[in-house]
CSV table of C-alpha atoms and ligand atoms in Angstrom, one decimal:
chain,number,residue,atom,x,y,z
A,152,UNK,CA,155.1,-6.9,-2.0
A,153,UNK,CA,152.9,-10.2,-1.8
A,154,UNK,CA,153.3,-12.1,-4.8
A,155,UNK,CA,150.2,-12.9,-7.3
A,156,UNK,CA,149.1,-16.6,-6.5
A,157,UNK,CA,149.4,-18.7,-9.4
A,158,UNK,CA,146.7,-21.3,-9.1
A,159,UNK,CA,146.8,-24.5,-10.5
A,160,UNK,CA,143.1,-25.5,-9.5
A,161,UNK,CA,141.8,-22.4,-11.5
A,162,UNK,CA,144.3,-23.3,-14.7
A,163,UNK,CA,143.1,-26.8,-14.3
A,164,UNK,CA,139.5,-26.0,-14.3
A,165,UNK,CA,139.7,-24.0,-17.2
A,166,UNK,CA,141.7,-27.2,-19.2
A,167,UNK,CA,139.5,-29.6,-17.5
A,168,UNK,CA,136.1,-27.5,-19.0
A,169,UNK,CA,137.7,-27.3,-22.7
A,170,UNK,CA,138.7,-30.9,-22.3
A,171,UNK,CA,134.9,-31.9,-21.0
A,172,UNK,CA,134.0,-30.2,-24.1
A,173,UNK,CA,135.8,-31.9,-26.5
A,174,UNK,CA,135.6,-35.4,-25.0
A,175,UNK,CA,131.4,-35.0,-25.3
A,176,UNK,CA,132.3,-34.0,-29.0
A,177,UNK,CA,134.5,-37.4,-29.5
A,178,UNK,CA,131.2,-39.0,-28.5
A,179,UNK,CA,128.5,-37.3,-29.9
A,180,UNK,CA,130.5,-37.3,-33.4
A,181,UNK,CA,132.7,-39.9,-33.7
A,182,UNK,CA,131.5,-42.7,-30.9
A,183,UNK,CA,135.1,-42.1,-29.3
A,184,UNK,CA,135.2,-43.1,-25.8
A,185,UNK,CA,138.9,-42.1,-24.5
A,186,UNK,CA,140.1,-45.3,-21.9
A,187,UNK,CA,142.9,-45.0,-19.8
A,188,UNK,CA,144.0,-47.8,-17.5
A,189,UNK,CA,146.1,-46.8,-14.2
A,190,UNK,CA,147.8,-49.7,-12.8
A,191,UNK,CA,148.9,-49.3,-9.1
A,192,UNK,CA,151.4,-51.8,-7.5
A,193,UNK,CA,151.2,-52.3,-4.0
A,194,UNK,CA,149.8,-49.5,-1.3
A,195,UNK,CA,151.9,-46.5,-1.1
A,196,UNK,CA,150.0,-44.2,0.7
A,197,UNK,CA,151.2,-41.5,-2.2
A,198,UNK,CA,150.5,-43.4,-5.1
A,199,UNK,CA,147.3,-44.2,-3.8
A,200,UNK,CA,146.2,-41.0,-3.6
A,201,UNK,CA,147.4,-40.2,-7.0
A,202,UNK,CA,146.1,-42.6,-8.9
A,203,UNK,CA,142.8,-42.0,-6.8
A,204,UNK,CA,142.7,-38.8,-8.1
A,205,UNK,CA,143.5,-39.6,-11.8
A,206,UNK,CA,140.6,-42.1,-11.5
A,207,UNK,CA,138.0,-39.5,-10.0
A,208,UNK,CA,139.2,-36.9,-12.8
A,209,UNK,CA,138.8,-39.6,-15.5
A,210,UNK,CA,135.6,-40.0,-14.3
A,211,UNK,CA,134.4,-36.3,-14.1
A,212,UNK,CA,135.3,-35.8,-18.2
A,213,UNK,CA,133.5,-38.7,-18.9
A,214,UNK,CA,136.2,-41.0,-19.9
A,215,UNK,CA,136.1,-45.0,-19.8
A,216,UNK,CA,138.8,-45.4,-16.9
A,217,UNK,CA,140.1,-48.5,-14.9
A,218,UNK,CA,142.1,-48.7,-11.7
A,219,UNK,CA,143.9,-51.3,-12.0
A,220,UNK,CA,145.3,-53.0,-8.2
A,221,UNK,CA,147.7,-55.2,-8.3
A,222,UNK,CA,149.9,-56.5,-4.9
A,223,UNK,CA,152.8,-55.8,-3.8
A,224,UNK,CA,154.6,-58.8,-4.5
A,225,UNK,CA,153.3,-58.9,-8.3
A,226,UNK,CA,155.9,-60.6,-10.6
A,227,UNK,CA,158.1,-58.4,-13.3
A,228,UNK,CA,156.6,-61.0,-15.8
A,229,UNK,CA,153.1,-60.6,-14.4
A,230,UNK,CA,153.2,-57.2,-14.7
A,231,UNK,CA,154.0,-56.9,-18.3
A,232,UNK,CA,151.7,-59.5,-19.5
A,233,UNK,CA,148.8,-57.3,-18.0
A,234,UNK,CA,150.5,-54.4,-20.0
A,235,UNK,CA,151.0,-56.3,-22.7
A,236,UNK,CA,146.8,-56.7,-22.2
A,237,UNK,CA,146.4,-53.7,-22.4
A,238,UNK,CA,148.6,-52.8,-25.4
A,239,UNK,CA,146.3,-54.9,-27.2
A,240,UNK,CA,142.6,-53.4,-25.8
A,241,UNK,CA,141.3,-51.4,-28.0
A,242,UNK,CA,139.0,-49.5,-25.8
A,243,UNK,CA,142.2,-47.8,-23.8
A,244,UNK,CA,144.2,-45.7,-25.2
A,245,UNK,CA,146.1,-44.4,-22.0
A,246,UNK,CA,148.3,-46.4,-19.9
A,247,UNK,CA,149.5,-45.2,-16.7
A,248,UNK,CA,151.9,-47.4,-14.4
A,249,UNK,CA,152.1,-45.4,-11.0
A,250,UNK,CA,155.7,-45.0,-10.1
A,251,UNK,CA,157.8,-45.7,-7.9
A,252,UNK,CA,157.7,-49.6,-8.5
A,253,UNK,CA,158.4,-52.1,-5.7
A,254,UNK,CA,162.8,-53.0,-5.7
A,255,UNK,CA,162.3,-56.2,-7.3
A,256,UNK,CA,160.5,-54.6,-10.9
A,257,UNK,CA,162.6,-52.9,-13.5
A,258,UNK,CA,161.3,-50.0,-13.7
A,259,UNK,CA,162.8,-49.0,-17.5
A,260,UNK,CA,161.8,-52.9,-18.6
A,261,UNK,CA,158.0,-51.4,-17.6
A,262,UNK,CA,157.7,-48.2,-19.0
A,263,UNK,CA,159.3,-49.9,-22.3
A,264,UNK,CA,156.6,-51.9,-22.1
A,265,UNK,CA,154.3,-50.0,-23.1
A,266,UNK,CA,153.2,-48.9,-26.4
A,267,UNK,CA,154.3,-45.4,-27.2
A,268,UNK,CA,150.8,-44.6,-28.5
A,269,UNK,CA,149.5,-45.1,-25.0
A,270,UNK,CA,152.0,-43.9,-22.9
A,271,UNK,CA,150.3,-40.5,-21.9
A,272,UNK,CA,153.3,-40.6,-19.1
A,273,UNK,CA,155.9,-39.4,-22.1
A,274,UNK,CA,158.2,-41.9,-20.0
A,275,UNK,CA,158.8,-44.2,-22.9
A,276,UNK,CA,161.9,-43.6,-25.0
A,277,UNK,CA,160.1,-42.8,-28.0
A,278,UNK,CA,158.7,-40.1,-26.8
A,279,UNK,CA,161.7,-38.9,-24.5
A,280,UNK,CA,163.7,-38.7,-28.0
A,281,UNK,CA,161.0,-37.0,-29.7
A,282,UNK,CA,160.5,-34.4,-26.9
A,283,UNK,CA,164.2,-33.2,-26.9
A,284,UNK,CA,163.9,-32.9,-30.5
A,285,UNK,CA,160.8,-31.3,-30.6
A,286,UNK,CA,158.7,-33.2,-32.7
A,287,UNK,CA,155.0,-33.7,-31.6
A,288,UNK,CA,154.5,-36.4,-28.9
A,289,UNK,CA,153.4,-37.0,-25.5
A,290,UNK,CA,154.6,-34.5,-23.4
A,291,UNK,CA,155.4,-36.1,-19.6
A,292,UNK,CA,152.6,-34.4,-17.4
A,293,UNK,CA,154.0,-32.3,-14.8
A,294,UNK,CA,156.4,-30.5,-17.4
A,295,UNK,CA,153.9,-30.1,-19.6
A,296,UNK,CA,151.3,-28.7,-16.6
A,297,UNK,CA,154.5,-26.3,-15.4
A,298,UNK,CA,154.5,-24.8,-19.1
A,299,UNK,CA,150.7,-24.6,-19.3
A,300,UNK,CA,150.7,-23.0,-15.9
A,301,UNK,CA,153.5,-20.1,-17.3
A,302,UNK,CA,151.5,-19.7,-20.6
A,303,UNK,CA,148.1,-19.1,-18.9
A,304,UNK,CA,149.4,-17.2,-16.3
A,305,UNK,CA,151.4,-14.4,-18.7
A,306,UNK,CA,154.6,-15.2,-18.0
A,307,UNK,CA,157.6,-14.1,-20.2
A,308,UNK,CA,159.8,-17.1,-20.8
A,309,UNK,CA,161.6,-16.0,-23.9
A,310,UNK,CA,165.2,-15.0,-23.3
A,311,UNK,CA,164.7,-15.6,-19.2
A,312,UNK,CA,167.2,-16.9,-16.6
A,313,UNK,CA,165.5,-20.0,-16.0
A,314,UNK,CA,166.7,-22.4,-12.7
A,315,UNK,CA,165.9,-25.5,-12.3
A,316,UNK,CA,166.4,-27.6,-8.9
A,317,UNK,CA,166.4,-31.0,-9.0
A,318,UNK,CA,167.3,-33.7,-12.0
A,319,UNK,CA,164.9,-36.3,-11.9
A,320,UNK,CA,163.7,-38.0,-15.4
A,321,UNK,CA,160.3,-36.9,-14.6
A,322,UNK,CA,160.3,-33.0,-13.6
A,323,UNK,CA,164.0,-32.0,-13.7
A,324,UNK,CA,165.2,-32.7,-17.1
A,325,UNK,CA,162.1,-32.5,-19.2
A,326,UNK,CA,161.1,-29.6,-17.9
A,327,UNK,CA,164.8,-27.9,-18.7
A,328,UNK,CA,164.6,-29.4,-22.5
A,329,UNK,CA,161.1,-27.9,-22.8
A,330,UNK,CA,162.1,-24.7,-21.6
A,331,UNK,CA,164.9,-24.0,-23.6
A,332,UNK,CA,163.1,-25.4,-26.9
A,333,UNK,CA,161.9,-22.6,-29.9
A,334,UNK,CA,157.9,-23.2,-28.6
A,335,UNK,CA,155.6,-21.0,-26.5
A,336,UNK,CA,156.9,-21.6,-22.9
A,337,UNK,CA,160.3,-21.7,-24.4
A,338,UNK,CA,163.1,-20.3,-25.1
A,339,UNK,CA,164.9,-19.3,-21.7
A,340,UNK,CA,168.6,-19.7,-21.0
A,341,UNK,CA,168.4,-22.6,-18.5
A,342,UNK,CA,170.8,-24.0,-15.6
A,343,UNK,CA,169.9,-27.5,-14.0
A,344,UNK,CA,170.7,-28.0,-10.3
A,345,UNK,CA,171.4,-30.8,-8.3
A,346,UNK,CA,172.4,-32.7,-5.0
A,347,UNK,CA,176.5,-31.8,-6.3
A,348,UNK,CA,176.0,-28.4,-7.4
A,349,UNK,CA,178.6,-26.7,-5.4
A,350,UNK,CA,176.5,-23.2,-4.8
A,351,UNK,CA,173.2,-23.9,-4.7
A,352,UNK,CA,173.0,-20.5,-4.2
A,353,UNK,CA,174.7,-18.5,-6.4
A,354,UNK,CA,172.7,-19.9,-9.5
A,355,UNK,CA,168.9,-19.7,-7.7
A,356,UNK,CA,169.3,-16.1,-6.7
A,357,UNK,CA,170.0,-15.0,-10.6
A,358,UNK,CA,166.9,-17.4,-11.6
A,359,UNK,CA,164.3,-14.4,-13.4
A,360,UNK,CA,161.9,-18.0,-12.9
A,361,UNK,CA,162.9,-20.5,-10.6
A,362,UNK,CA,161.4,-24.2,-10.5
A,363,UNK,CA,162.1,-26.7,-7.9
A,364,UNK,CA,161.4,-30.7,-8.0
A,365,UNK,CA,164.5,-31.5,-5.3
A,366,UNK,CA,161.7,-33.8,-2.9
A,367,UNK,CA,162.6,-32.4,0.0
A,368,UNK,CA,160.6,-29.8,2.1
A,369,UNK,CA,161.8,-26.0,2.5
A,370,UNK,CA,165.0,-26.3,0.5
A,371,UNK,CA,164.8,-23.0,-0.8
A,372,UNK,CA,164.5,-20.4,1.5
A,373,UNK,CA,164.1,-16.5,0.8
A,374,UNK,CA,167.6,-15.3,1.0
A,375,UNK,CA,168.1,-17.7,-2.1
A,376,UNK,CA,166.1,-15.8,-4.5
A,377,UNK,CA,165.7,-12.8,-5.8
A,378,UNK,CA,163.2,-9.7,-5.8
A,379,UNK,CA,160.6,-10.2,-8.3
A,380,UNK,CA,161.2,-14.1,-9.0
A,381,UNK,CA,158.2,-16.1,-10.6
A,382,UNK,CA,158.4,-19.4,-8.1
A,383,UNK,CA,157.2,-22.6,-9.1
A,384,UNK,CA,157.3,-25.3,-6.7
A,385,UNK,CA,157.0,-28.9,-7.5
A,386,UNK,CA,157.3,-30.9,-4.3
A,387,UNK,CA,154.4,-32.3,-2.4
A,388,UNK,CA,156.2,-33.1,1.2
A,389,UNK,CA,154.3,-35.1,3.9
A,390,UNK,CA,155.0,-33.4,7.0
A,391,UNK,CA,152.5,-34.6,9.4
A,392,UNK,CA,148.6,-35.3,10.0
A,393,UNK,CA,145.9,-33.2,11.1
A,394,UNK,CA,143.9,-34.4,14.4
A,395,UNK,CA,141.5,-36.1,11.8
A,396,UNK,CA,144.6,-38.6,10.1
A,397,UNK,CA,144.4,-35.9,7.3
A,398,UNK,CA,148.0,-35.3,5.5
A,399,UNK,CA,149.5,-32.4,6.0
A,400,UNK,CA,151.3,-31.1,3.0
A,401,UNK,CA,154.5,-28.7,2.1
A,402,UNK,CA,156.3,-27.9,-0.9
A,403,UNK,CA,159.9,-27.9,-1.7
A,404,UNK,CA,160.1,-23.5,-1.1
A,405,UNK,CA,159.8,-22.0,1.9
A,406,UNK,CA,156.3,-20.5,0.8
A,407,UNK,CA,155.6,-18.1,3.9
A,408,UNK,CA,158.3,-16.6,3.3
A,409,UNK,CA,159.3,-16.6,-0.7
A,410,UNK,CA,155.6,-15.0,-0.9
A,411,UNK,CA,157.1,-11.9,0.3
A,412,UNK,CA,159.8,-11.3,-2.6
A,413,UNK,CA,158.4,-13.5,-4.8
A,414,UNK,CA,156.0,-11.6,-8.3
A,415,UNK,CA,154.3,-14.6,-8.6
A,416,UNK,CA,154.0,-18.2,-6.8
A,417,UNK,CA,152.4,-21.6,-7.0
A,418,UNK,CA,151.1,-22.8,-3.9
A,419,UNK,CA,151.0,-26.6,-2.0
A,420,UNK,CA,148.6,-27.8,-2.7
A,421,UNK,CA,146.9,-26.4,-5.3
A,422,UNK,CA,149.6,-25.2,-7.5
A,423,UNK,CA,151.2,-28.0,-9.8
A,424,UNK,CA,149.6,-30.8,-8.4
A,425,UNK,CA,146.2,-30.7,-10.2
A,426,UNK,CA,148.0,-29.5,-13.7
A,427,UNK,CA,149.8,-33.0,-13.5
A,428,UNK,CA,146.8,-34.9,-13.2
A,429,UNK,CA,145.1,-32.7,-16.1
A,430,UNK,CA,147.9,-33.1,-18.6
A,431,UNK,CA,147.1,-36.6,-18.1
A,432,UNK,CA,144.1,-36.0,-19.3
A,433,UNK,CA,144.9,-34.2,-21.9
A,434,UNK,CA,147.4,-36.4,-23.6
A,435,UNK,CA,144.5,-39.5,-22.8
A,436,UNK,CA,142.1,-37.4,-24.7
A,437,UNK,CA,145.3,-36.8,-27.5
A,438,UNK,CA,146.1,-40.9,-27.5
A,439,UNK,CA,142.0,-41.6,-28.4
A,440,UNK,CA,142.0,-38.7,-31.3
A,441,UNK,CA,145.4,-40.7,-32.9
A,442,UNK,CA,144.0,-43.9,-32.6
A,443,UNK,CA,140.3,-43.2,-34.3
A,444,UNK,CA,141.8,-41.3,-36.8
A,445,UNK,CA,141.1,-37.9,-36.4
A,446,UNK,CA,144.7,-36.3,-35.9
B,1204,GUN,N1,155.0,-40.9,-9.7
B,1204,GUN,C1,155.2,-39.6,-9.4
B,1204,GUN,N2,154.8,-38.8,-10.5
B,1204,GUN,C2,154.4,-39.7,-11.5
B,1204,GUN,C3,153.9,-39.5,-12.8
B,1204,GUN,O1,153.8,-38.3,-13.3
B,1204,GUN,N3,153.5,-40.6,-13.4
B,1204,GUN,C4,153.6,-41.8,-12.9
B,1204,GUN,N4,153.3,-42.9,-13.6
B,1204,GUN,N5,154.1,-42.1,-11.7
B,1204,GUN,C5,154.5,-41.0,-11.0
């Protein structure tokens, strides 16, 4: 059996239409222009791409967007002044900082910084708390792309064995609370793993679907799942460069292989990646709706 390819660049052209849609109807209507701001410290080749992408999506729905360089050796105080700026601009209503942050900036002083109304990240307290309580809010973006990936693609998440690999405050743990909450997408008995879990093993080969953000390439490999397992893998791994410079890219499951037992599968790239970038969207869209009024 080959599993069914679960493609995040069809699910994300779909959102990506409806959100097209509705952003022209902000306009024509209402004069609504959603702005988001993505601020980029430093060069990371990574990041760059990322927020690159962000940008040129921005773009293509017809949002007002600004890409926002600032150097490496940027001050902490610097950089919250300029979000501090932007807290106060009334024609964005997204803020995105790019993460990770150079050593010498807190990260948590940053993403305090800004405004829970325009942090379309979900990184800020506020709406960390709301999320795990389930009150409305902005979802972070690649949980909210992995459950908008499940939904679309007809898979059953109520009462399923649910595995999660990795911990990290952006995929790991969000994407656990969301998954166990009473909500579409929901409402699966779920087991976080980690860099200490003793049998990495013994808890991925019971996962009905298993989801991995660990960051490291071909962690899971086919004698760790299970027949039938729905597989959706978060990591984008650098593992080399075509002759052209081009990066080559892997996830964080032995896809070749998974594909084989696996019912269904998202591929790298072209699986999570793109939903990320389109939640962003989304809860940009979302930020500009709360702040004219309309929600
Ligand atoms: N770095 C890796 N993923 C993300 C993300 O979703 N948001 C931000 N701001 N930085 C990231």
């Amino acid at each position: 059996m080959s599993a069914k390819i679960i493609s995040g660049v069809e699910i994300a052209k779909q959102i990506r239409q409806e959100l097209k849609d509705e952003v022209k109807e902000l306009k024509d209507k209402h004069g609504v222009v959603p702005g988001l701001v993505t601020i980029l410290v430093g060069e990371n080749p990574a990041s760059v791409s990322y927020v690159t992408a962000k940008q040129r999506t921005a773009h293509e729905l017809g949002f007002h967007s600004i890409q926002d360089d600032q150097p490496e050796d940027i001050s902490e105080d610097e950089l919250l002044k300029l979000i501090d700026k932007y807290n106060n601009d009334e024609s964005i209503h997204g803020i995105l900082v790019q993460l990770p942050l150079p050593k010498h900036i807190d990260e948590s002083k940053v993403l305090y910084a800004i405004s829970p109304d325009k942090d379309v990240d979900g990184f800020h307290p506020v709406n960390v708390g709301k999320m795990v309580i389930g009150e409305p809010c902005f979802l972070p973006c690649t949980p909210h792309g992995i459950l908008e990936m499940l939904i679309r693609a007809d898979v059953e998440t109520s009462g399923a064995e649910v595995v999660v690999v990795g911990r990290s405050n952006i995929v790991g743990k969000p994407i656990a609370n969301l998954m166990l909450q009473k909500r579409p997408g929901g409402n699966a008995t779920v087991t976080i793993c980690h860099t200490r879990t003793r049998d990495m093993a013994f808890h991925t080969k019971r996962a009905d679907i298993l989801i991995v953000a660990a960051g490291r390439p071909k962690v899971i490999t086919a004698d760790m799942v299970k027949d039938g397992v729905v597989v959706i893998d978060v990591g984008v791994n650098r593992i080399g460069k075509t002759p052209e410079g081009k990066a080559i890219l892997c996830g964080d499951v032995d896809f070749d292989a998974i594909k084989e037992k696996a019912a269904a599968i998202t591929p790298v790239p072209g699986g999570v990646g793109p939903m990320t970038i389109t939640m962003l969207m989304k809860n940009t869209v979302q930020a500009a709706k709360q702040f004219a009024g309309l929600v």
